[in-house]
Coordinates of C-alpha atoms in Angstrom, one line a residue:
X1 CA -52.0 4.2 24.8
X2 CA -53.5 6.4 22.2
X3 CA -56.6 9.2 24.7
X4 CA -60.0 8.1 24.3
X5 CA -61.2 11.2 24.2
X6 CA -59.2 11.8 21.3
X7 CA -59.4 9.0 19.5
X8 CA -63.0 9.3 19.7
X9 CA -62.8 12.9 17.9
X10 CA -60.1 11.6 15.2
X11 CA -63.1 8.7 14.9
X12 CA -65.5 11.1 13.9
X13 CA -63.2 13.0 11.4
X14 CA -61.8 10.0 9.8
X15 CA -64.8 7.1 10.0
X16 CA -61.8 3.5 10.6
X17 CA -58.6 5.6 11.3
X18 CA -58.1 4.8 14.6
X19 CA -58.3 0.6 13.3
X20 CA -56.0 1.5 10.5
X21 CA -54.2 3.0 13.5
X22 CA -54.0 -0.5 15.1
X23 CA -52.7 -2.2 12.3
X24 CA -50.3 0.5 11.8
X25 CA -48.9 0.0 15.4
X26 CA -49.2 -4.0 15.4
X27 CA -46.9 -3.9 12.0
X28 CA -44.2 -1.3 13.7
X29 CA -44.4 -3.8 16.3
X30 CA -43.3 -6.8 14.4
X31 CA -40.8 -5.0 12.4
X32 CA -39.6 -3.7 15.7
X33 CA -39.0 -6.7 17.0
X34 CA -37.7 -8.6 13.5
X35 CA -35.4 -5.4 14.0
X36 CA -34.1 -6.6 17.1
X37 CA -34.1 -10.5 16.2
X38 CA -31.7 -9.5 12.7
X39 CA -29.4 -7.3 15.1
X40 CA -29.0 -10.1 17.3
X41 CA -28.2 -12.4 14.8
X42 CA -25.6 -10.4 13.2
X43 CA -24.0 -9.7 16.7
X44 CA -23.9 -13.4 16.7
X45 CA -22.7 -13.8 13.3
X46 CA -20.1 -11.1 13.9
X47 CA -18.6 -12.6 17.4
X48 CA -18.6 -16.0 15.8
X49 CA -16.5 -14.6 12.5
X50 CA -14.5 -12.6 14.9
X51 CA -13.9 -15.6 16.9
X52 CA -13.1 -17.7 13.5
X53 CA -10.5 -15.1 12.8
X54 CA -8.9 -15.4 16.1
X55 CA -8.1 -19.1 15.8
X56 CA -6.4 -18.9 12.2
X57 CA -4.7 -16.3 13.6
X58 CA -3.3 -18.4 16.9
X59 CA -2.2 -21.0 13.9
X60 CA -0.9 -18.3 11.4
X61 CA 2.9 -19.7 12.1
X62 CA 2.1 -23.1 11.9
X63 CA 0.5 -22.2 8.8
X64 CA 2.8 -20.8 6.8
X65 CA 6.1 -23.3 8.2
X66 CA 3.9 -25.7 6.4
X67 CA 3.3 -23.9 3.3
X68 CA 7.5 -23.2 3.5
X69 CA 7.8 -27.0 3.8
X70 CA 5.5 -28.0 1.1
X71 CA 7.1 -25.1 -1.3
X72 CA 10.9 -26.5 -0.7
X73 CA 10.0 -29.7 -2.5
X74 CA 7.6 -27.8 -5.2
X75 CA 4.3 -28.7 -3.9
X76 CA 3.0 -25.5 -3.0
X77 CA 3.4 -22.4 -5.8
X78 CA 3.2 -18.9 -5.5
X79 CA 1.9 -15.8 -7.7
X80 CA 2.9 -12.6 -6.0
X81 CA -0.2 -10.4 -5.6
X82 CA 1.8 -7.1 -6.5
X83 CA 4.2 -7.0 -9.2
X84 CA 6.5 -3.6 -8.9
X85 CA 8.4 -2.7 -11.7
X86 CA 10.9 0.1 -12.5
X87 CA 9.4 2.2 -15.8
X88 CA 12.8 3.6 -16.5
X89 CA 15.8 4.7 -15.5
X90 CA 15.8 8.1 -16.3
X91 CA 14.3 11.4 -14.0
X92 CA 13.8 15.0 -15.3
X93 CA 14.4 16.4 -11.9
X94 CA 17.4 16.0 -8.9
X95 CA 15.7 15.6 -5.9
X96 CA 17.9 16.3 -3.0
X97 CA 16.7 12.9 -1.0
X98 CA 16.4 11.0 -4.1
X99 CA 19.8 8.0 -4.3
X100 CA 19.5 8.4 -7.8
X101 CA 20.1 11.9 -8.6
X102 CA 23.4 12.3 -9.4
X103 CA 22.2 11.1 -12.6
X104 CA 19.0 9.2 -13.8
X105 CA 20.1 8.2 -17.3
X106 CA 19.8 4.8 -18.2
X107 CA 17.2 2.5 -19.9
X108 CA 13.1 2.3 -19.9
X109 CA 11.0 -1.0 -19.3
X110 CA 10.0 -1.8 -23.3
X111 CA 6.5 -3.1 -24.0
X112 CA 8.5 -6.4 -24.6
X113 CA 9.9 -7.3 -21.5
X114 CA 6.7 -6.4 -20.0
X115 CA 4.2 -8.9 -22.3
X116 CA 7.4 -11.4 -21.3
X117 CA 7.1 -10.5 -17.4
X118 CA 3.2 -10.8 -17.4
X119 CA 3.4 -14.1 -19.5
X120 CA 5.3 -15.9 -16.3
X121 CA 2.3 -14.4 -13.6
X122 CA 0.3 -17.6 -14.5
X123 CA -2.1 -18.0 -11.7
X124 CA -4.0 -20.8 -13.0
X125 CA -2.3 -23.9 -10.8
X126 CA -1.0 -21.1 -8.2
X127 CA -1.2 -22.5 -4.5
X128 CA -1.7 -19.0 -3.4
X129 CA -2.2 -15.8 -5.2
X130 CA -2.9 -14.0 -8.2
X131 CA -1.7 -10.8 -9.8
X132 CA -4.2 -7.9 -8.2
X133 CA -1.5 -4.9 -8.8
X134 CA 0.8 -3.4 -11.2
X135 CA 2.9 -1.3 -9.1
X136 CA 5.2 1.2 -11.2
X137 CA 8.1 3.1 -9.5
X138 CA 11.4 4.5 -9.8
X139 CA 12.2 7.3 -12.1
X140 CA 9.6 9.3 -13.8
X141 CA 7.1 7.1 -15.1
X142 CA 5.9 9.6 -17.5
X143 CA 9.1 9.6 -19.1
X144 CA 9.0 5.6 -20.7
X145 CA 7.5 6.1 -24.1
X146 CA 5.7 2.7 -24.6
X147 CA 4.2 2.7 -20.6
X148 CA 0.5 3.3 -22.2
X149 CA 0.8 0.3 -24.1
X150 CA 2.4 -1.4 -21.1
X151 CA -1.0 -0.4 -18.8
X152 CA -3.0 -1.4 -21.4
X153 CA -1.7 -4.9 -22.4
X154 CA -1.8 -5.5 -17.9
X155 CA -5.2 -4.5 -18.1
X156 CA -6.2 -6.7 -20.6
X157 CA -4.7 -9.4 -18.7
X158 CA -5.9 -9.3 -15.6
X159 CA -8.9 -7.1 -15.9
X160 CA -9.3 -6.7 -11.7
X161 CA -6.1 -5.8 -11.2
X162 CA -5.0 -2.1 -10.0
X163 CA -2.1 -0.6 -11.8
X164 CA -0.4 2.0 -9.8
X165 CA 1.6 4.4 -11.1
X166 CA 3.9 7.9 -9.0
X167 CA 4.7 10.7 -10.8
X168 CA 6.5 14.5 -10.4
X169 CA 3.6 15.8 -12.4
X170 CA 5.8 17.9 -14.7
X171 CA 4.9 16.8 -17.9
X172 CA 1.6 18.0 -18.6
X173 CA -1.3 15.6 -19.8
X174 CA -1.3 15.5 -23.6
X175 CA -1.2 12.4 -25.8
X176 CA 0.5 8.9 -24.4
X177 CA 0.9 11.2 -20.8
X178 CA -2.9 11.0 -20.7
X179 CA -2.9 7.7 -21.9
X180 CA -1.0 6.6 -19.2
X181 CA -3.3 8.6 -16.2
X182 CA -6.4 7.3 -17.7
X183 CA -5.1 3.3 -17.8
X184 CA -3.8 3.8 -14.3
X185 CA -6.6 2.8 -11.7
X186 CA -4.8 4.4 -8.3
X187 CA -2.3 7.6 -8.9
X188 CA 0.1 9.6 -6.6
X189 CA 1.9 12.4 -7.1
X190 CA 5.0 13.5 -5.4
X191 CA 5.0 17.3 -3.8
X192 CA 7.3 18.1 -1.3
X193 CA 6.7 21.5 -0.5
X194 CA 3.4 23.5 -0.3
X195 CA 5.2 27.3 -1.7
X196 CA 6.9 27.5 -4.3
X197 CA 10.4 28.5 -2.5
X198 CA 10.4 24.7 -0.5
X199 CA 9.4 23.1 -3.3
X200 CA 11.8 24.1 -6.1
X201 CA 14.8 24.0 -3.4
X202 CA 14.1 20.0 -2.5
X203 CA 12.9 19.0 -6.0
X204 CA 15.6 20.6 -8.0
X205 CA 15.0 21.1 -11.9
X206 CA 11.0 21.8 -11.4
X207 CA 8.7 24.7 -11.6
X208 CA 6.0 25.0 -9.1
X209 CA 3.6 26.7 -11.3
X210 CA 4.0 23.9 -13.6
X211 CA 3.5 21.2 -11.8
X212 CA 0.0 22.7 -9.5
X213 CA -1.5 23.1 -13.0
X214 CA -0.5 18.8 -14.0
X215 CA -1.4 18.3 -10.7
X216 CA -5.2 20.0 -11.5
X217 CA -5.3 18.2 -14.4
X218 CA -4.8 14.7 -13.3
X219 CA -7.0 15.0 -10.5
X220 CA -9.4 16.2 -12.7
X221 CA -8.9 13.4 -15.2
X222 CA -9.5 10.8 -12.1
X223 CA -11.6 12.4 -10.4
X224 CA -10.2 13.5 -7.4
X225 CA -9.1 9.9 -6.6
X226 CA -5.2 10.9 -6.5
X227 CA -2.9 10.8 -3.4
X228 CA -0.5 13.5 -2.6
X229 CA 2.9 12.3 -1.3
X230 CA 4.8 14.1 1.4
X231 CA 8.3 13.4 2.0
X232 CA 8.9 15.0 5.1
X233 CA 11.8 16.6 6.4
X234 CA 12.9 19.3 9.0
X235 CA 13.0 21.7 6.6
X236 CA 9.4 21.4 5.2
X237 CA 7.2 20.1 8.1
X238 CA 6.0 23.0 8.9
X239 CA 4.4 23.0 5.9
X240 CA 2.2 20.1 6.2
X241 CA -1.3 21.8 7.2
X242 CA -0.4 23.7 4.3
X243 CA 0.1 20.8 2.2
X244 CA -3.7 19.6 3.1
X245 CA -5.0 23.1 1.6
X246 CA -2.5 22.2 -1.6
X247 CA -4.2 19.1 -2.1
X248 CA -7.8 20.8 -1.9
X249 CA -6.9 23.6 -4.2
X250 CA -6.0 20.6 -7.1
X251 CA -8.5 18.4 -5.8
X252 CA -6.3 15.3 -4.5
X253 CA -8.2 13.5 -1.7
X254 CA -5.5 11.8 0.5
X255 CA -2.1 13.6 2.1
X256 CA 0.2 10.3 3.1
X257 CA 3.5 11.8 5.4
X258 CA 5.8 9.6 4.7
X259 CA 9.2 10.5 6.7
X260 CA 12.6 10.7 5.0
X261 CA 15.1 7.4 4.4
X262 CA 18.7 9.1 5.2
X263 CA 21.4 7.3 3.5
X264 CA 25.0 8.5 2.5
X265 CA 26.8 9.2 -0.6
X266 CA 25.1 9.8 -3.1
X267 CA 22.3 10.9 -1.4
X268 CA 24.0 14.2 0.1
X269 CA 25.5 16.6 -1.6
X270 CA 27.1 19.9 -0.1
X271 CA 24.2 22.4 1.3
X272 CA 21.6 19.8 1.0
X273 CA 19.6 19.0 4.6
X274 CA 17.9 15.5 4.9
X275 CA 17.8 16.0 8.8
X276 CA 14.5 14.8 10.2
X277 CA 15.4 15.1 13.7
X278 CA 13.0 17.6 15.0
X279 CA 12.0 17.3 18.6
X280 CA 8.9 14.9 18.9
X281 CA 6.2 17.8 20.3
X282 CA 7.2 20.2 17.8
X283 CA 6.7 17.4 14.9
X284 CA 3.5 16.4 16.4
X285 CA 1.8 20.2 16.8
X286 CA 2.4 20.2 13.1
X287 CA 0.8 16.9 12.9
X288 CA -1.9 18.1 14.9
X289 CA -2.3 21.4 13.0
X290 CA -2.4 19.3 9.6
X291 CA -5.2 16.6 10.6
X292 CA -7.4 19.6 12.1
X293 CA -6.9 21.1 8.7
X294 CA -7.9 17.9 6.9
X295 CA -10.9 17.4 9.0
X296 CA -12.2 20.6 7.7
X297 CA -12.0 20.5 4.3
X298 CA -12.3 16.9 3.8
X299 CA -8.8 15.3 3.0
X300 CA -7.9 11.9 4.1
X301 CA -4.3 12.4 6.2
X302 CA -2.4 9.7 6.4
X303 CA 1.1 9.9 8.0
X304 CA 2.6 6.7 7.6
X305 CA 3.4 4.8 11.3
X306 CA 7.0 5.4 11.7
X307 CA 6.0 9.4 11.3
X308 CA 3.4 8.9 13.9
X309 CA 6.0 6.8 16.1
X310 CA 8.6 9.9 15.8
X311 CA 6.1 12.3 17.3
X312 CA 4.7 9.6 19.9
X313 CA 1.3 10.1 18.6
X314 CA 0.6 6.2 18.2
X315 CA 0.4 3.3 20.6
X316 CA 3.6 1.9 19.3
X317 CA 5.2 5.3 20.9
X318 CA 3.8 4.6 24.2
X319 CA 4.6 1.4 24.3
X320 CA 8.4 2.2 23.5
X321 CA 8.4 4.9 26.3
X322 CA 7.0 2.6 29.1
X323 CA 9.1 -0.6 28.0
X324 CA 11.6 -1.0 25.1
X325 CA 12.4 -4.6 25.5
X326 CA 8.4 -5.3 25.0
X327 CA 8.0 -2.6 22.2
X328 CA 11.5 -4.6 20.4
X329 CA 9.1 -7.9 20.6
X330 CA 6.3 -6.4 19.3
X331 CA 8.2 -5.1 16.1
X332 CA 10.1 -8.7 16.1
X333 CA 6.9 -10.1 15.8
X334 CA 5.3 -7.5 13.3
X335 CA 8.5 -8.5 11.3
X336 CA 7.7 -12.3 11.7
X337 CA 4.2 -11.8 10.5
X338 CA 4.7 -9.8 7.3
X339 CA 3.5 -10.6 4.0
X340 CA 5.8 -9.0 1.7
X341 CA 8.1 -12.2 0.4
X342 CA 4.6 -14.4 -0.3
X343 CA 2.7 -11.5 -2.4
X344 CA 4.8 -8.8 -3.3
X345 CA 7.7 -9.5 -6.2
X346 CA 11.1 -8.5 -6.3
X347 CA 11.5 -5.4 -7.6
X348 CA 12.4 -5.5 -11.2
X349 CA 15.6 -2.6 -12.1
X350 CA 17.3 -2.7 -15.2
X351 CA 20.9 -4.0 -15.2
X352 CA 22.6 -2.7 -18.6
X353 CA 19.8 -3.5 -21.3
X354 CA 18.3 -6.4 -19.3
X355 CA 15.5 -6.1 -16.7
X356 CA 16.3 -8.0 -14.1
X357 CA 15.1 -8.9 -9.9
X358 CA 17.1 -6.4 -7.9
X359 CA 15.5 -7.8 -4.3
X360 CA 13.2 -9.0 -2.5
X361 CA 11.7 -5.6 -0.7
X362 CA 12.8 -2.4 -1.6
X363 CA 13.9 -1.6 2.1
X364 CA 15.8 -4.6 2.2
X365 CA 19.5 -3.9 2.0
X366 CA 21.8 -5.6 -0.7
X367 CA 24.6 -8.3 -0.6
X368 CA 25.5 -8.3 2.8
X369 CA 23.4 -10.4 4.4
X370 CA 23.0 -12.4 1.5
X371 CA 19.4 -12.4 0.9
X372 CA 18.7 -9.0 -0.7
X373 CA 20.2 -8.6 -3.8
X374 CA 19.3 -11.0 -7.1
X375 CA 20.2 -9.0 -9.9
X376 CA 23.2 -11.4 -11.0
X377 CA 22.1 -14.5 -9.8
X378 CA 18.5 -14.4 -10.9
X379 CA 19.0 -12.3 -13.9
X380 CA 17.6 -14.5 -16.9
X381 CA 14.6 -16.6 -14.8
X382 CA 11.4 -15.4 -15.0
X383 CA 9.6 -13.7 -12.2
X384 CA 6.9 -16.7 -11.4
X385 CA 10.2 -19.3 -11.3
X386 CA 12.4 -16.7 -9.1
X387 CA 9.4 -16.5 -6.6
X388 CA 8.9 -20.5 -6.1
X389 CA 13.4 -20.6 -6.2
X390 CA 15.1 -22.2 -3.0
X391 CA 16.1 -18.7 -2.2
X392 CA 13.3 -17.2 -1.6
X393 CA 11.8 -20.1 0.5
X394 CA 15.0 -19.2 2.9
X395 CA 13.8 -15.8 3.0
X396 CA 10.0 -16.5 4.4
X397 CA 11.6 -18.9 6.7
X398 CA 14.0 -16.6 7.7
X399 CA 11.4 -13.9 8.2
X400 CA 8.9 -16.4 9.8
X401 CA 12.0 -17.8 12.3
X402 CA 13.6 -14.4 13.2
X403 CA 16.8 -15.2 11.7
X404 CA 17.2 -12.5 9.0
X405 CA 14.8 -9.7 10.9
X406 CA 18.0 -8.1 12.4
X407 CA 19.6 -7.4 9.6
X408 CA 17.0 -7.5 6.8
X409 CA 14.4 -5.6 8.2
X410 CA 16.1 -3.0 10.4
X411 CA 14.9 0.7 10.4
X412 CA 11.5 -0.5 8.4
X413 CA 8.7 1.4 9.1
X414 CA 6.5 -0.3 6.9
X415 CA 5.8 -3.6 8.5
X416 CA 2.7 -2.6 10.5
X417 CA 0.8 -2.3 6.9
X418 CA 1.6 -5.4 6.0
X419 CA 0.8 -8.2 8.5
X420 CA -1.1 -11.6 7.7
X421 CA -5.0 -11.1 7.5
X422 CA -7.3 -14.3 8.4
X423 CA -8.1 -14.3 4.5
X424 CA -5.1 -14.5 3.5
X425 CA -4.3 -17.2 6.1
X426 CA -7.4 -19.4 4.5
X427 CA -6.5 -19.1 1.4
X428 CA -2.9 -20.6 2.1
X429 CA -4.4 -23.3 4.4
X430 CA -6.9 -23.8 1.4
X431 CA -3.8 -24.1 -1.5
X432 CA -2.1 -26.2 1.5
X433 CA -5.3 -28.9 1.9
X434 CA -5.3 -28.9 -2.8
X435 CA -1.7 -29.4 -2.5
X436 CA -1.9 -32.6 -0.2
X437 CA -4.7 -34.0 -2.3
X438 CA -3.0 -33.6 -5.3
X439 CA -0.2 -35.4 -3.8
X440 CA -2.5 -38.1 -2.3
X441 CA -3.5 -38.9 -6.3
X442 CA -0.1 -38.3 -8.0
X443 CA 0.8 -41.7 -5.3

């Protein structure tokens, strides 16, 4: 309650003020209170979405058995979402961790098989899914002479999509390089040591000068929207909060630690170190050390979850210390519920001068299990056909049963970033409920 006394005085200063005063106060009032009616209708709105969300996800297995069912006898079709592709063969460096250094010469993706891959991603009668990303990997992009033409023709195509493309950053941005950078909607660059000594000893056949002043560049060019990534070993972890002031100095705004994939011949050769076996509180001080030194200057850091997991810094970690058996059915069931074989394609490789399906994930192993490798058996059918084959039905259902997990999916560290979302699970019911109705007219 606004003094008497006072409001008499302000009264006499300003003849109506303390009426305008009233109004004033009745209006906060009301929008006070329409305030606190709109917050408690979006609580509402939220806790019923939420709740929504819950229930799709308590159906997400019958969900997609049906979709499997429906897709055996060609009822219900498939565009993957992400399309990853191998740019070429060839690499201008000899990365020590890298399975295809002992000698990166082969063919480049030509801006014909590409018009011929993105003629079969018709999404037009798809059940689920459209192309959203152009994912280029393998070898040095920068190297493939028509991949500006390539970006540009995927752009015009689908117009929303995001075409991702990793590079070594060692050819400097001139002509189709630039080309390339500025048709490319999400870039990353590979550094694997924050001096100069680190880096040139694990990425063999660069200059560190060289590649900071490409590295400057491109994040200029995209303003700063460029992720760094960190493969991380024993013998450069201690390098990571260094690696966050590295990607300040060229203006990159994500880290991502991503830890090493060991493998055998030809991934070793003599008086190269892949170890990554560093004891778990020594990994996570440096981990500690590196997010404190993102928080400061702004960087996101990202280490991916198995990283995390070997320094028992997430809740997967604790989990595994109090109780194994329950952390092996968690990842079983992380395995059960990811989305890889329903909107990512096989990767694409050449074989000889043909591109063809090499398999189904990239951390999938080959021939063995049967289910991995395509490249002879799939080698002349188009990407939309291969993703809709019997074969890769077997696989979903083999994911969504348990049957190939084992096997398949062992060592992954991926599968947490890629689990079934509610909206994904509409949209499949939805291309489930179009497929039945266009089956109820056709009889």
């Amino acid at each position: 309650m606004l003094n008497i006394g006072i409001g008499r005085q302000i009264e006499r200063v300003f003849p109506g003020s303390i009426q305008t005063l009233a109004k004033i106060t009745g209006y906060l009032s009301k929008s006070g209170r329409d305030r606190r009616v709109a917050t408690k209708h979006a609580q509402t709105a939220e806790a019923a979405a939420a709740a929504d969300d819950a229930e799709i996800m308590s159906r997400a297995e019958a969900i997609l058995a049906e979709a499997i069912s429906l897709g055996r006898d060609g009822n219900f079709t498939i565009v993957p979402s992400v399309f990853p592709v191998s740019a070429t063969d060839n690499c201008n460096l000899a990365c020590i961790m890298c399975p295809g250094h002992t000698g990166m010469k082969g063919p480049a993706l030509t801006f014909e098989q590409a018009e011929g891959i993105f003629a079969s991603l018709n999404s037009n009668r798809a059940s689920f899914g459209k192309p959203v990303y152009l994912d280029v990997t393998a070898g040095e992009a920068t190297l493939n002479r028509d991949l500006h033409r390539v970006f540009k023709s995927f752009r015009e195509r689908f117009p929303e999509a995001t075409i991702s493309v990793i590079t070594n950053a060692t050819l400097p941005l001139r002509g189709r390089v630039t080309e390339i950078f500025e048709h490319a909607t999400a870039v990353a660059i590979s550094i694997d040591g924050a001096t100069k000594e680190s880096y040139e000893r694990i990425r063999r056949g660069s200059r560190f000068e060289n590649v900071i002043r490409n590295a400057k560049d491109i994040c200029a060019l995209k303003d700063g929207n460029v992720q760094v990534i960190f493969v991380a070993m024993d013998q450069n972890i201690a390098e990571m909060a260094a690696m966050v002031r590295l990607c300040s100095e060229i203006g990159a705004k994500q880290l991502i630690i991503q830890g090493v994939e060991q493998g055998s011949s030809p991934f070793l050769r003599e008086g190269d170190s892949m170890a990554f076996d560093a004891p778990a509180e020594l990994l996570k001080k440096y981990l500690v050390e590196a997010q404190l030194e993102a928080d400061r200057l702004g960087i996101m850091f990202s280490p991916t979850p198995g990283v995390r997991d070997k320094a028992n810094t997430s809740p997967i970690s604790t989990v595994e210390k109090r109780d194994p058996i329950e952390a092996r059915k968690a990842w079983l069931q992380g395995v059960k519920m990811c989305h890889v074989p329903w909107t990512i394609a096989p990767r694409m490789n050449h074989t000889g001068d043909k591109l063809t399906p090499t398999r189904a994930c990239c951390h999938m192993p080959g021939n063995k299990i049967g289910i991995g490798g395509f490249r002879e058996e799939f080698a002349d059918m188009p990407v939309g056909e291969l993703y809709n084959s019997q074969r890769y039905w077997d696989i979903r259902q083999g994911l969504l049963d348990g049957s190939i997990s084992r096997d398949a999916c062992k060592g992954c560290q991926y599968a947490d970033s890629y689990q079934w979302t509610a909206a994904q699970l509409r949209e499949i019911e939805a291309g489930i409920e179009q497929a039945k109705s266009m089956g109820t007219e056709a009889a």
